[in-house]
Coordinates of N, CA and C in Angstrom, one line a residue:
X1 N 52.8 -23.0 26.3 CA 52.4 -21.7 26.0 C 52.0 -21.6 24.5
X2 N 52.8 -22.2 23.6 CA 52.5 -22.2 22.2 C 51.2 -23.0 21.9
X3 N 51.1 -24.1 22.6 CA 49.9 -25.0 22.5 C 48.7 -24.2 22.9
X4 N 48.7 -23.4 24.0 CA 47.6 -22.7 24.4 C 47.2 -21.6 23.4
X5 N 48.2 -20.9 22.9 CA 48.0 -19.8 21.9 C 47.3 -20.4 20.6
X6 N 47.9 -21.6 20.2 CA 47.3 -22.3 19.0 C 45.9 -22.7 19.3
X7 N 45.6 -23.2 20.4 CA 44.2 -23.6 20.8 C 43.3 -22.4 20.8
X8 N 43.7 -21.3 21.4 CA 42.9 -20.1 21.4 C 42.7 -19.6 20.0
X9 N 43.7 -19.6 19.2 CA 43.6 -19.1 17.8 C 42.6 -20.0 17.0
X10 N 42.8 -21.3 17.1 CA 41.9 -22.2 16.4 C 40.4 -22.0 16.9
X11 N 40.2 -21.8 18.2 CA 38.9 -21.6 18.7 C 38.3 -20.3 18.1
X12 N 39.1 -19.2 18.1 CA 38.7 -18.0 17.6 C 38.3 -18.1 16.1
X13 N 39.1 -18.7 15.3 CA 38.9 -18.9 13.9 C 37.6 -19.7 13.6
X14 N 37.4 -20.8 14.4 CA 36.2 -21.5 14.2 C 34.9 -20.7 14.6
X15 N 35.1 -19.9 15.6 CA 34.0 -19.0 16.0 C 33.6 -18.0 15.0
X16 N 34.6 -17.5 14.3 CA 34.4 -16.5 13.2 C 33.7 -17.2 12.1
X17 N 34.1 -18.4 11.7 CA 33.5 -19.1 10.6 C 32.0 -19.4 11.0
X18 N 31.8 -19.9 12.2 CA 30.4 -20.1 12.6 C 29.5 -18.9 12.5
X19 N 30.1 -17.8 13.0 CA 29.3 -16.5 13.1 C 29.0 -16.0 11.7
X20 N 29.8 -16.3 10.7 CA 29.7 -15.9 9.3 C 28.7 -16.7 8.5
X21 N 28.2 -17.8 9.1 CA 27.3 -18.7 8.4 C 26.1 -17.9 7.9
X22 N 25.7 -18.1 6.6 CA 24.6 -17.3 6.1 C 23.2 -17.7 6.7
X23 N 23.1 -18.8 7.3 CA 21.9 -19.3 7.9 C 21.6 -18.6 9.3
X24 N 22.5 -17.9 9.8 CA 22.4 -17.3 11.2 C 21.5 -16.1 11.2
X25 N 21.4 -15.3 10.2 CA 20.7 -14.1 10.2 C 20.3 -13.6 8.8
X26 N 19.2 -12.8 8.7 CA 18.9 -12.3 7.4 C 19.9 -11.3 7.0
X27 N 20.1 -11.0 5.7 CA 21.0 -10.1 5.2 C 20.8 -8.7 5.8
X28 N 21.9 -7.9 5.9 CA 21.8 -6.6 6.6 C 20.9 -5.6 5.8
X29 N 20.7 -5.8 4.5 CA 19.9 -4.9 3.8 C 18.4 -5.3 3.7
X30 N 18.0 -6.2 4.5 CA 16.6 -6.6 4.5 C 15.6 -5.4 4.6
X31 N 15.8 -4.5 5.5 CA 14.9 -3.3 5.6 C 14.9 -2.5 4.3
X32 N 16.1 -2.3 3.7 CA 16.1 -1.6 2.5 C 15.4 -2.3 1.3
X33 N 15.5 -3.6 1.2 CA 14.8 -4.4 0.2 C 13.3 -4.3 0.5
X34 N 12.9 -4.5 1.7 CA 11.5 -4.4 2.0 C 10.9 -3.0 1.6
X35 N 11.7 -2.0 2.0 CA 11.2 -0.6 1.6 C 11.1 -0.4 0.1
X36 N 12.1 -0.9 -0.6 CA 12.1 -0.7 -2.1 C 10.9 -1.5 -2.7
X37 N 10.4 -2.5 -2.1 CA 9.3 -3.3 -2.7 C 8.0 -2.8 -2.2
X38 N 7.9 -1.8 -1.4 CA 6.6 -1.4 -0.8 C 6.4 0.1 -1.1
X39 N 6.9 0.7 -2.1 CA 6.7 2.1 -2.5 C 5.5 2.2 -3.4
X40 N 5.1 3.4 -3.7 CA 3.9 3.6 -4.5 C 4.2 3.4 -6.1
X41 N 5.4 3.4 -6.5 CA 5.7 3.4 -7.9 C 5.4 2.0 -8.6
X42 N 5.2 2.1 -9.9 CA 5.1 0.9 -10.7 C 6.4 0.1 -10.7
X43 N 7.5 0.8 -10.6 CA 8.8 0.1 -10.6 C 8.9 -0.8 -9.3
X44 N 8.4 -0.2 -8.2 CA 8.4 -0.9 -6.9 C 7.5 -2.2 -7.0
X45 N 6.4 -2.0 -7.6 CA 5.4 -3.1 -7.7 C 6.1 -4.2 -8.6
X46 N 6.6 -3.8 -9.8 CA 7.2 -4.8 -10.7 C 8.4 -5.5 -10.1
X47 N 9.2 -4.8 -9.3 CA 10.3 -5.5 -8.7 C 9.8 -6.5 -7.7
X48 N 8.8 -6.1 -6.9 CA 8.2 -7.0 -5.9 C 7.7 -8.2 -6.6
X49 N 6.9 -8.0 -7.7 CA 6.3 -9.1 -8.4 C 7.4 -10.1 -8.9
X50 N 8.4 -9.5 -9.5 CA 9.5 -10.4 -10.0 C 10.1 -11.2 -8.8
X51 N 10.3 -10.6 -7.7 CA 10.8 -11.3 -6.5 C 9.8 -12.4 -6.0
X52 N 8.6 -12.0 -6.0 CA 7.5 -13.0 -5.6 C 7.5 -14.2 -6.5
X53 N 7.7 -14.0 -7.8 CA 7.8 -15.1 -8.7 C 9.0 -15.9 -8.7
X54 N 10.0 -15.5 -7.9 CA 11.3 -16.2 -7.7 C 11.7 -16.1 -6.2
X55 N 10.7 -16.5 -5.3 CA 10.9 -16.4 -3.9 C 12.2 -17.2 -3.4
X56 N 12.5 -18.3 -4.0 CA 13.7 -19.0 -3.6 C 15.0 -18.2 -3.6
X57 N 15.1 -17.3 -4.6 CA 16.3 -16.4 -4.7 C 16.4 -15.5 -3.5
X58 N 15.3 -15.3 -2.8 CA 15.2 -14.3 -1.6 C 15.1 -15.1 -0.3
X59 N 15.3 -16.4 -0.3 CA 15.0 -17.2 0.9 C 15.9 -16.7 2.1
X60 N 17.1 -16.2 1.9 CA 17.9 -15.8 3.0 C 17.3 -14.6 3.8
X61 N 16.4 -13.9 3.1 CA 15.7 -12.8 3.8 C 14.6 -13.2 4.7
X62 N 14.1 -14.4 4.6 CA 13.0 -14.9 5.4 C 11.8 -14.0 5.4
X63 N 11.5 -13.5 4.2 CA 10.2 -12.7 4.1 C 9.0 -13.6 4.2
X64 N 7.9 -13.0 4.7 CA 6.7 -13.7 4.8 C 5.9 -13.4 3.5
X65 N 5.8 -14.4 2.6 CA 5.1 -14.2 1.4 C 3.6 -14.6 1.4
X66 N 3.1 -15.0 2.6 CA 1.8 -15.5 2.7 C 0.8 -14.3 2.4
X67 N -0.4 -14.7 1.9 CA -1.4 -13.7 1.6 C -2.8 -14.4 1.7
X68 N -3.8 -13.5 2.0 CA -5.2 -14.0 1.9 C -5.8 -13.1 0.8
X69 N -4.9 -12.4 0.0 CA -5.3 -11.5 -1.0 C -6.1 -10.4 -0.5
X70 N -7.4 -10.2 -0.9 CA -8.1 -9.0 -0.5 C -9.0 -9.3 0.8
X71 N -8.5 -10.3 1.6 CA -9.2 -10.6 2.9 C -10.6 -11.0 2.6
X72 N -11.6 -10.3 3.3 CA -13.0 -10.7 3.1 C -13.6 -9.9 2.0
X73 N -12.9 -9.1 1.3 CA -13.4 -8.4 0.1 C -13.1 -9.2 -1.2
X74 N -13.9 -9.1 -2.2 CA -13.6 -9.8 -3.4 C -12.2 -9.5 -4.0
X75 N -11.5 -10.5 -4.5 CA -10.2 -10.3 -5.1 C -10.3 -9.7 -6.4
X76 N -11.4 -9.9 -7.1 CA -11.6 -9.3 -8.5 C -13.0 -8.7 -8.5
X77 N -13.2 -7.7 -7.8 CA -14.5 -7.1 -7.7 C -15.0 -6.6 -9.1
X78 N -16.2 -6.9 -9.5 CA -16.8 -6.5 -10.7 C -15.9 -6.9 -11.9
X79 N -15.0 -7.9 -11.7 CA -14.1 -8.4 -12.8 C -12.8 -7.6 -12.8
X80 N -12.6 -6.6 -11.9 CA -11.3 -5.9 -11.9 C -10.3 -6.7 -11.1
X81 N -9.1 -7.0 -11.7 CA -8.1 -7.9 -11.1 C -7.3 -7.2 -10.0
X82 N -7.8 -7.1 -8.8 CA -7.1 -6.5 -7.7 C -6.3 -7.5 -6.9
X83 N -6.4 -8.7 -7.2 CA -5.7 -9.8 -6.4 C -4.3 -9.6 -6.1
X84 N -3.5 -9.3 -7.1 CA -2.0 -9.1 -6.9 C -1.7 -7.8 -6.1
X85 N -2.5 -6.8 -6.3 CA -2.3 -5.6 -5.5 C -2.5 -5.9 -4.0
X86 N -3.5 -6.6 -3.8 CA -3.8 -7.0 -2.4 C -2.7 -7.9 -1.8
X87 N -2.1 -8.8 -2.7 CA -1.0 -9.7 -2.2 C 0.2 -8.8 -1.8
X88 N 0.5 -7.8 -2.6 CA 1.6 -6.9 -2.2 C 1.3 -6.2 -0.9
X89 N 0.1 -5.7 -0.8 CA -0.3 -5.1 0.5 C -0.1 -6.0 1.7
X90 N -0.6 -7.2 1.5 CA -0.4 -8.2 2.6 C 1.1 -8.4 2.9
X91 N 1.9 -8.5 1.8 CA 3.4 -8.6 2.0 C 3.9 -7.5 2.9
X92 N 3.6 -6.3 2.6 CA 4.0 -5.2 3.3 C 3.6 -5.2 4.8
X93 N 2.3 -5.5 5.0 CA 1.7 -5.5 6.3 C 2.4 -6.6 7.2
X94 N 2.5 -7.8 6.6 CA 3.1 -8.9 7.4 C 4.6 -8.7 7.7
X95 N 5.3 -8.2 6.7 CA 6.8 -8.1 7.0 C 7.1 -6.9 7.8
X96 N 6.4 -5.8 7.7 CA 6.6 -4.7 8.6 C 6.1 -5.0 10.1
X97 N 5.1 -5.7 10.2 CA 4.7 -6.2 11.5 C 5.7 -7.1 12.1
X98 N 6.3 -8.0 11.4 CA 7.4 -8.8 11.9 C 8.6 -8.0 12.3
X99 N 8.9 -7.0 11.5 CA 10.0 -6.1 11.8 C 9.8 -5.2 13.0
X100 N 8.5 -5.1 13.4 CA 8.2 -4.1 14.5 C 8.1 -2.7 14.1
X101 N 7.9 -2.4 12.8 CA 7.9 -1.1 12.3 C 6.6 -0.8 11.5
X102 N 5.6 -1.5 11.8 CA 4.3 -1.4 11.0 C 3.7 0.0 11.1
X103 N 3.6 0.5 12.3 CA 2.8 1.8 12.5 C 3.5 2.9 11.7
X104 N 4.9 2.8 11.6 CA 5.6 3.9 10.9 C 5.4 3.8 9.4
X105 N 5.0 2.6 8.9 CA 4.9 2.4 7.5 C 3.5 2.1 6.9
X106 N 2.5 2.0 7.8 CA 1.1 1.6 7.4 C 0.6 2.6 6.4
X107 N 0.7 3.9 6.6 CA 0.1 4.9 5.7 C 0.7 4.7 4.3
X108 N 2.0 4.5 4.1 CA 2.7 4.3 2.8 C 2.2 3.0 2.2
X109 N 2.0 1.9 3.0 CA 1.6 0.7 2.5 C 0.2 0.8 1.9
X110 N -0.7 1.5 2.6 CA -2.1 1.8 2.1 C -2.0 2.6 0.9
X111 N -1.2 3.6 0.8 CA -1.0 4.5 -0.4 C -0.5 3.6 -1.5
X112 N 0.4 2.7 -1.3 CA 0.9 1.8 -2.3 C -0.2 0.9 -2.9
X113 N -1.1 0.4 -2.0 CA -2.2 -0.4 -2.5 C -3.1 0.5 -3.4
X114 N -3.4 1.7 -3.0 CA -4.2 2.5 -3.8 C -3.6 2.8 -5.2
X115 N -2.3 3.1 -5.2 CA -1.5 3.4 -6.4 C -1.6 2.1 -7.3
X116 N -1.4 1.0 -6.7 CA -1.5 -0.3 -7.5 C -2.9 -0.5 -8.1
X117 N -3.9 -0.2 -7.3 CA -5.3 -0.4 -7.8 C -5.6 0.6 -8.9
X118 N -5.1 1.9 -8.8 CA -5.3 2.9 -9.8 C -4.6 2.5 -11.1
X119 N -3.5 1.8 -11.0 CA -2.8 1.3 -12.2 C -3.6 0.3 -12.9
X120 N -4.3 -0.6 -12.1 CA -5.2 -1.6 -12.7 C -6.3 -0.8 -13.4
X121 N -6.9 0.1 -12.8 CA -8.0 0.9 -13.4 C -7.6 1.7 -14.6
X122 N -6.4 2.0 -14.7 CA -5.9 2.8 -15.9 C -6.0 2.0 -17.2
X123 N -6.2 0.7 -17.1 CA -6.4 -0.1 -18.3 C -7.8 -0.1 -18.8
X124 N -8.7 0.6 -18.1 CA -10.1 0.6 -18.5 C -10.5 2.0 -19.0
X125 N -11.6 2.1 -19.6 CA -12.1 3.5 -20.1 C -13.6 3.6 -19.8
X126 N -14.0 4.8 -19.9 CA -15.5 5.1 -19.8 C -16.1 4.6 -18.5
X127 N -17.2 4.1 -18.6 CA -18.0 3.7 -17.4 C -17.2 2.6 -16.6
X128 N -16.5 1.7 -17.3 CA -15.7 0.7 -16.6 C -14.6 1.3 -15.8
X129 N -13.9 2.3 -16.3 CA -12.9 3.0 -15.6 C -13.5 3.7 -14.3
X130 N -14.6 4.4 -14.5 CA -15.2 5.1 -13.4 C -15.6 4.1 -12.3
X131 N -16.1 3.0 -12.7 CA -16.5 1.9 -11.7 C -15.3 1.4 -11.0
X132 N -14.2 1.1 -11.8 CA -13.0 0.6 -11.2 C -12.4 1.6 -10.2
X133 N -12.3 2.9 -10.7 CA -11.7 3.9 -9.8 C -12.5 4.0 -8.5
X134 N -13.8 3.9 -8.6 CA -14.7 4.0 -7.4 C -14.5 2.8 -6.5
X135 N -14.3 1.7 -7.1 CA -14.1 0.5 -6.3 C -12.7 0.5 -5.6
X136 N -11.7 1.0 -6.4 CA -10.3 1.2 -5.8 C -10.4 2.1 -4.6
X137 N -11.1 3.2 -4.8 CA -11.2 4.2 -3.7 C -11.8 3.6 -2.4
X138 N -12.8 2.8 -2.6 CA -13.5 2.1 -1.5 C -12.6 1.1 -0.8
X139 N -11.8 0.4 -1.6 CA -10.8 -0.6 -1.0 C -9.8 0.2 -0.2
X140 N -9.3 1.3 -0.8 CA -8.3 2.2 -0.1 C -8.9 2.7 1.2
X141 N -10.1 3.2 1.2 CA -10.7 3.8 2.4 C -10.9 2.7 3.5
X142 N -11.2 1.5 3.0 CA -11.4 0.3 4.0 C -10.1 0.0 4.6
X143 N -9.0 -0.1 3.9 CA -7.7 -0.5 4.5 C -7.2 0.7 5.4
X144 N -7.4 1.9 5.0 CA -7.0 3.0 5.9 C -7.8 3.0 7.2
X145 N -9.0 2.6 7.2 CA -9.8 2.6 8.4 C -9.7 1.3 9.2
X146 N -9.6 0.1 8.5 CA -9.7 -1.1 9.2 C -8.4 -2.0 9.0
X147 N -7.5 -1.6 8.1 CA -6.4 -2.5 7.8 C -5.4 -2.7 8.9

């Protein structure tokens, strides 16, 4: 009887240790982290960019960091650096699709892209800013319709 209890206890303990292995599942806060990195604020963008630059620190989350940047549109139209804004947009699209919650988040992801692009444009003035703003609006309308 003691031997059977000891065997059951040992089996249960080893099962708990195996279940607790960090390689078995993404951290429980993955959805919250994803959400925090895909908001419209500059803080959200900067936090995402910092994580992107240190992806290995986030490897347990199994995020999809792949990107084609601005897809078939220029990454730097008329010299405006939209590439990283498009990369964050791709990050949101790919990871929300993988989570099965894309349709509930698409509008915010598109709005975040537009906010990122407008922050790029804020660094310009005069005709250049007007041109940048117009290009940002065009990119935003395209992702809303076709993204």
